[in-house]
Amino acid sequence: MTEFIYFDNSATTRVDPRVAEAIAPFFTEKYGNPSSIHRIGLVAHAELERCRESVANLINCAPREIIFMASGSEADNFALIQTARLLKSKGKHIITTSVEHKAILSTCEFLEGEGYSFTYLPVNSKGNVSVKSVKAAIRPDTILISVMFANNEVGTIMPIKEIAKLAKDNGILMHTDAVQAVGKIKIDVDELGVDMLTLSGHKIYAPKGIGVLFVKEELKSQLSPLIHGGGQESGFRAGTENMPYIAGLAKAAELIMADFDGEVAHIKGLRDRFEQKILENIPETYVNGNIDNRVCSISDITFKYIEAEAVIGYVPAVCCSLGSACTSGQDAASHVLTAMKVDPIDIRGTIRFSFGRFNTTEEVDRAVELLKVGVEKLRQMSPIYNKAF
Ligand SMILES: *Cc1c(COP(=O)(O)O)cnc(C)c1O
């Protein structure tokens, strides 16, 4: 492959070589089934519980509150569907936001078909949901509130602790999709007061195909499984455990904990340098999201008067996303930017750049140069740009 600059870390990350190294022995040496009672099974079982502890440390919960799943999407599905089923005699109303990831929004759509009703909270121009609007949406039949911790398109951080307190005060369960927040914001589920939290391996330098749902002990004993079978994961998710990827996720969690502040400083440094240089060097550009309260990794930039797709085609060395990677390929404009009331024409010129552990200052500077040239060329060809100036 020709050289490229990877600024799409919110879509997925490269597996950390130290994670890959931690995974390898589980294929050919420690390949036992954690349910087997012989020596190699016992080794696998011990490793499984050690890994559970490492992931629990990342969000400060008890190891038994960690349920390993196949993805962040699965964890989101489980949180919503199983809570809805558990509490259907109490009520069928759920509160969420209009800017959630598709893993949440599509599950809501599914549950609407099952007779549940939803309030999709609006956001302001910075992508933020207000605690007041959550309060106003609460009804006697509200059973669950699910609000993402950090938005995957613009990075805006939601007031989860305040919303969780509201939920608790009203006897409502609280879930947060923290896939984009883990590793960028220190998370303590106890202090946050959430009942459930989703995280995903491939956004934090572990492989694709591993996720976690944290479920608070008291709730866990009441929920039923989504996949039935051999009783793995305390009966919640049958199927022999994916030990290699669980070990990879555990290693990824340990690496985050080993240098949390250093890594956040590194990523934020790159993001801020990139943004400053883009704004200085390319006129008619602006940043979307809550500039003062967003994750360190994301920069969502609108280049006015051009198509983002053309930029990506014209500057192929820089890997980045149109709005959200999860909706690319579909024609619909970003639901997040639309909810933030960004001008529909500007949405077409918006690109998400997301930075990670392996990026460097040199990459930032080179990318800015390439984008500057690309955007200038495209604007020279753009009829709307030429009409505006
Ligand atoms: C990536 C992502 C997911 C989905 O996680 P997968 O492991 O890819 O299923 C869910 N929510 C958010 C906010 C994400 O960014």
XYZ file of C-alpha atoms and ligand atoms in Angstrom:
404
model
C 0.000 0.000 0.000
C 1.228 3.497 -0.706
C 1.880 5.661 2.289
C -1.140 7.036 4.043
C -1.986 9.085 7.091
C -4.613 7.460 9.279
C -6.888 10.085 10.815
C -9.935 7.836 11.208
C -9.383 6.453 14.695
C -13.024 6.942 15.682
C -14.018 4.483 12.956
C -11.485 1.934 14.113
C -7.943 1.802 15.426
C -4.902 -0.152 14.405
C -4.383 -3.016 16.863
C -1.536 -2.099 19.208
C 1.397 -4.493 18.574
C 1.507 -5.165 22.330
C -2.156 -6.223 22.120
C -1.438 -8.495 19.147
C 1.401 -10.027 21.143
C -0.882 -10.672 24.126
C -3.437 -12.364 21.868
C -1.100 -14.777 20.068
C -0.580 -17.427 22.821
C -4.344 -17.967 23.033
C -4.442 -19.539 19.575
C -1.791 -22.197 19.942
C -0.790 -22.513 23.607
C -3.490 -21.376 26.002
C -6.249 -22.622 23.718
C -8.331 -24.332 26.399
C -12.054 -23.887 26.866
C -12.586 -21.929 30.103
C -15.423 -24.345 30.973
C -13.217 -27.471 30.792
C -12.011 -28.909 34.069
C -8.614 -30.166 32.928
C -5.360 -28.239 33.290
C -5.517 -26.324 30.046
C -9.149 -25.427 30.718
C -8.294 -24.163 34.165
C -5.540 -22.001 32.694
C -8.049 -20.472 30.263
C -10.555 -19.926 33.056
C -7.966 -18.177 35.213
C -6.973 -16.001 32.242
C -10.618 -15.141 31.556
C -11.115 -13.907 35.094
C -7.799 -12.040 35.059
C -8.917 -10.277 31.852
C -12.279 -9.430 33.379
C -10.425 -7.740 36.220
C -8.296 -5.647 33.841
C -11.368 -4.401 31.993
C -13.196 -3.747 35.284
C -10.256 -1.586 36.408
C -10.684 0.574 33.329
C -14.145 1.741 34.445
C -13.850 0.996 38.173
C -16.495 -1.689 38.568
C -16.504 -5.180 40.036
C -15.196 -7.859 37.623
C -18.522 -9.741 37.807
C -20.241 -6.641 36.388
C -18.352 -7.028 33.090
C -20.108 -9.058 30.368
C -17.994 -9.815 27.306
C -19.859 -9.564 24.004
C -19.063 -9.596 20.303
C -19.228 -5.841 19.727
C -20.296 -2.463 21.010
C -23.400 -2.859 18.871
C -24.343 -6.076 20.634
C -23.878 -4.450 24.042
C -26.106 -1.528 22.990
C -28.767 -3.939 21.703
C -28.645 -6.001 24.872
C -28.881 -2.965 27.170
C -31.976 -1.586 25.476
C -33.836 -4.756 24.541
C -33.345 -6.700 27.761
C -34.149 -3.718 29.974
C -37.272 -3.001 27.923
C -38.405 -6.615 28.288
C -37.651 -6.695 32.007
C -39.669 -3.583 32.790
C -42.509 -3.789 30.269
C -45.141 -4.201 32.989
C -43.852 -1.015 34.646
C -43.827 1.073 31.495
C -42.865 1.224 27.848
C -41.299 4.676 27.502
C -37.576 5.188 26.881
C -35.624 8.446 26.602
C -32.620 8.785 24.304
C -31.124 11.448 22.026
C -31.365 12.211 18.344
C -27.574 11.980 17.962
C -26.908 8.438 19.175
C -24.926 5.897 17.185
C -26.955 3.718 14.817
C -26.484 0.767 17.187
C -28.806 2.603 19.575
C -31.106 4.342 17.077
C -31.819 1.195 15.065
C -32.520 -0.753 18.254
C -34.976 1.979 19.260
C -36.685 1.601 15.907
C -36.925 -2.142 16.478
C -38.425 -1.615 19.938
C -40.917 0.906 18.546
C -42.192 -1.978 16.443
C -42.597 -3.967 19.667
C -44.837 -1.299 21.166
C -42.342 0.845 23.081
C -42.381 4.605 22.717
C -39.344 6.854 22.595
C -38.442 10.450 23.243
C -35.503 11.499 21.078
C -34.049 14.520 22.837
C -32.878 17.379 20.643
C -29.373 18.841 20.917
C -28.143 22.421 20.671
C -25.843 23.739 17.949
C -22.853 22.264 19.815
C -24.378 18.803 19.867
C -25.158 18.929 23.553
C -28.298 17.605 25.210
C -29.581 19.582 28.191
C -30.348 18.034 31.570
C -33.478 20.157 31.658
C -34.819 18.521 28.504
C -34.238 15.083 30.035
C -36.163 16.156 33.114
C -39.044 17.441 31.021
C -39.225 14.174 29.067
C -39.603 11.932 32.127
C -43.046 10.303 32.437
C -44.535 7.901 34.979
C -44.011 5.078 32.472
C -40.367 5.930 31.673
C -38.208 2.869 32.327
C -34.837 3.718 30.778
C -32.660 6.638 29.732
C -29.853 5.955 27.231
C -27.530 8.830 26.361
C -24.123 8.465 24.710
C -21.090 9.643 26.681
C -19.276 11.269 23.764
C -20.642 11.713 20.265
C -18.811 9.769 17.557
C -19.092 12.456 14.887
C -18.325 15.715 16.683
C -16.949 14.488 20.022
C -19.305 16.485 22.237
C -19.381 15.167 25.820
C -22.822 14.737 27.358
C -23.677 15.533 31.020
C -23.947 11.842 31.948
C -23.437 12.221 35.690
C -26.261 14.776 35.991
C -28.600 12.736 33.795
C -27.807 9.568 35.774
C -28.709 11.370 38.990
C -32.025 12.456 37.501
C -32.689 8.879 36.419
C -31.875 7.510 39.851
C -34.038 10.104 41.631
C -36.950 9.010 39.448
C -36.393 5.267 39.722
C -35.353 4.997 36.060
C -32.459 2.895 34.739
C -29.562 4.622 32.996
C -27.396 3.355 30.145
C -24.571 5.143 28.359
C -22.803 4.209 25.127
C -19.252 5.126 26.102
C -17.515 3.646 23.065
C -15.954 6.994 22.052
C -15.254 8.099 25.624
C -13.267 5.147 26.929
C -9.560 5.907 26.934
C -10.188 9.612 26.438
C -12.174 10.445 29.568
C -11.482 8.793 32.918
C -14.548 6.684 33.653
C -15.680 5.618 37.100
C -19.104 3.996 36.788
C -19.661 4.290 40.515
C -19.095 8.014 40.528
C -21.079 8.405 37.296
C -24.029 6.508 38.736
C -24.945 4.619 35.543
C -26.525 1.143 35.607
C -25.130 0.048 32.240
C -22.260 1.147 30.008
C -21.099 0.003 26.567
C -17.525 -0.151 25.322
C -15.908 -1.600 22.211
C -12.465 -3.120 21.642
C -11.635 -1.869 18.170
C -11.933 1.799 19.162
C -9.197 1.328 21.774
C -6.478 -0.585 19.876
C -7.930 -4.088 20.422
C -9.431 -6.149 17.546
C -12.833 -5.717 15.956
C -15.413 -8.172 17.239
C -15.136 -7.705 20.989
C -17.247 -5.469 23.187
C -18.378 -5.171 26.762
C -21.541 -4.305 28.577
C -21.081 -3.227 32.160
C -24.211 -4.100 34.129
C -24.575 -3.135 37.751
C -24.799 -6.154 40.057
C -28.364 -5.488 41.286
C -29.670 -5.156 37.746
C -27.664 -8.069 36.393
C -29.457 -10.534 38.622
C -32.793 -9.494 37.068
C -32.004 -9.343 33.333
C -32.406 -12.364 31.078
C -29.957 -13.565 28.452
C -30.172 -12.622 24.789
C -28.310 -15.741 23.649
C -29.221 -19.036 25.273
C -26.970 -22.021 25.622
C -24.073 -23.141 27.773
C -24.426 -20.479 30.432
C -21.195 -18.596 29.766
C -20.818 -14.995 31.022
C -22.932 -15.805 34.096
C -25.697 -17.054 31.828
C -26.031 -13.838 29.821
C -24.278 -14.748 26.668
C -23.917 -18.358 25.699
C -21.099 -19.433 23.408
C -17.551 -20.412 24.247
C -15.674 -17.285 25.213
C -13.558 -15.557 22.555
C -10.433 -15.843 24.669
C -7.929 -14.347 22.185
C -9.941 -11.163 21.797
C -10.867 -10.989 25.464
C -7.141 -11.151 26.227
C -6.550 -8.450 23.628
C -9.163 -6.198 25.152
C -7.688 -6.748 28.618
C -4.244 -5.777 27.325
C -5.714 -2.700 25.637
C -7.328 -1.700 28.937
C -4.055 -2.154 30.788
C -2.196 -0.020 28.239
C -4.738 2.787 28.612
C -4.466 2.707 32.387
C -0.648 2.662 32.266
C -0.420 6.101 30.641
C -3.831 7.702 30.597
C -2.844 11.349 30.971
C 0.174 11.053 28.681
C -1.892 9.566 25.884
C -4.700 12.105 26.174
C -2.121 14.923 26.098
C -0.497 13.413 22.999
C -3.763 13.024 21.097
C -5.143 16.392 22.147
C -1.866 18.038 21.156
C -2.134 16.610 17.643
C -5.835 17.440 17.288
C -5.373 21.021 18.435
C -2.343 21.557 16.209
C -4.238 20.165 13.227
C -7.304 22.289 13.846
C -5.357 25.469 14.404
C -3.342 24.954 11.221
C -6.393 24.103 9.152
C -8.254 27.197 10.308
C -5.187 29.386 9.734
C -4.338 27.995 6.315
C -7.698 27.277 4.727
C -10.254 30.088 4.652
C -14.012 29.488 4.989
C -13.670 26.527 7.332
C -15.123 25.946 10.782
C -15.186 23.338 13.522
C -18.380 21.560 14.590
C -19.188 20.394 18.109
C -18.611 21.695 21.577
C -15.114 23.172 21.298
C -14.801 23.518 25.078
C -16.165 20.123 26.048
C -15.383 17.303 23.634
C -13.156 14.266 23.496
C -9.509 14.910 22.624
C -9.578 12.676 19.556
C -12.122 14.253 17.230
C -12.055 17.240 14.887
C -15.135 17.667 12.735
C -14.473 20.319 10.130
C -16.685 21.981 7.551
C -14.964 23.158 4.381
C -17.452 25.506 2.843
C -18.297 25.483 -0.884
C -16.979 21.974 -1.614
C -18.034 18.363 -1.291
C -16.323 16.382 1.459
C -16.376 13.333 -0.783
C -14.391 15.226 -3.403
C -11.799 16.227 -0.806
C -11.396 12.623 0.289
C -11.077 11.567 -3.356
C -8.642 14.361 -4.146
C -6.432 13.834 -1.100
C -6.344 10.026 -0.900
C -3.296 9.972 1.376
C -5.349 11.283 4.283
C -7.776 8.670 5.618
C -10.764 10.329 7.236
C -14.553 10.073 7.337
C -17.541 11.773 5.791
C -19.601 12.757 8.831
C -19.879 9.309 10.348
C -18.244 6.188 8.961
C -21.293 4.221 9.998
C -23.542 6.124 7.637
C -21.133 6.575 4.755
C -22.232 4.867 1.610
C -25.777 5.872 2.441
C -27.002 9.031 0.854
C -28.612 10.571 3.943
C -26.878 13.573 5.482
C -25.356 13.093 8.917
C -28.185 12.843 11.460
C -25.919 14.413 14.061
C -25.079 17.552 12.074
C -28.709 17.780 10.991
C -29.825 17.645 14.649
C -27.278 20.396 15.393
C -28.936 22.443 12.631
C -25.782 22.789 10.562
C -26.628 24.233 7.137
C -27.442 21.237 4.863
C -25.073 22.558 2.198
C -22.285 22.836 4.755
C -22.935 19.278 5.938
C -21.906 18.117 2.468
C -18.518 19.724 2.990
C -17.910 18.267 6.425
C -15.174 15.792 7.303
C -14.416 14.029 10.551
C -10.736 13.676 11.371
C -9.996 11.488 14.379
C -6.602 11.109 15.994
C -5.019 8.289 17.927
C -2.061 6.824 19.747
C 0.046 6.151 16.671
C -0.292 9.528 14.971
C 2.586 12.017 14.856
C 3.163 15.752 14.523
C 4.766 15.169 11.114
C 1.575 13.502 9.912
C -0.481 16.453 11.104
C 1.701 18.934 9.273
C 1.770 16.886 6.087
C -1.970 16.339 6.135
C -2.619 20.072 6.516
C -0.388 20.784 3.511
C -2.135 18.168 1.383
C -5.601 19.337 2.424
C -4.719 22.972 1.780
C -3.704 22.213 -1.783
C -6.665 19.893 -2.352
C -9.271 22.283 -1.004
C -7.851 25.203 -3.008
C -7.947 23.180 -6.239
C -11.493 21.975 -5.609
C -12.705 25.465 -4.813
C -11.230 26.788 -8.050
C -13.433 24.271 -9.828
C -16.479 24.870 -7.621
C -19.286 26.924 -9.177
C -20.785 27.760 -5.755
C -17.422 29.007 -4.500
C -16.881 31.169 -7.555
C -20.381 32.592 -7.268
C -19.781 33.483 -3.588
C -16.554 35.396 -4.226
C -18.196 2.215 16.965
C -19.315 2.567 17.851
C -20.285 1.619 18.217
C -20.306 0.216 17.667
O -19.277 -0.593 18.154
P -18.930 -1.917 17.315
O -17.979 -2.661 18.201
O -18.320 -1.469 16.033
O -20.202 -2.660 17.127
C -21.297 2.016 19.061
N -21.362 3.260 19.518
C -20.459 4.197 19.203
C -20.588 5.571 19.764
C -19.412 3.892 18.348
O -18.542 4.832 17.999
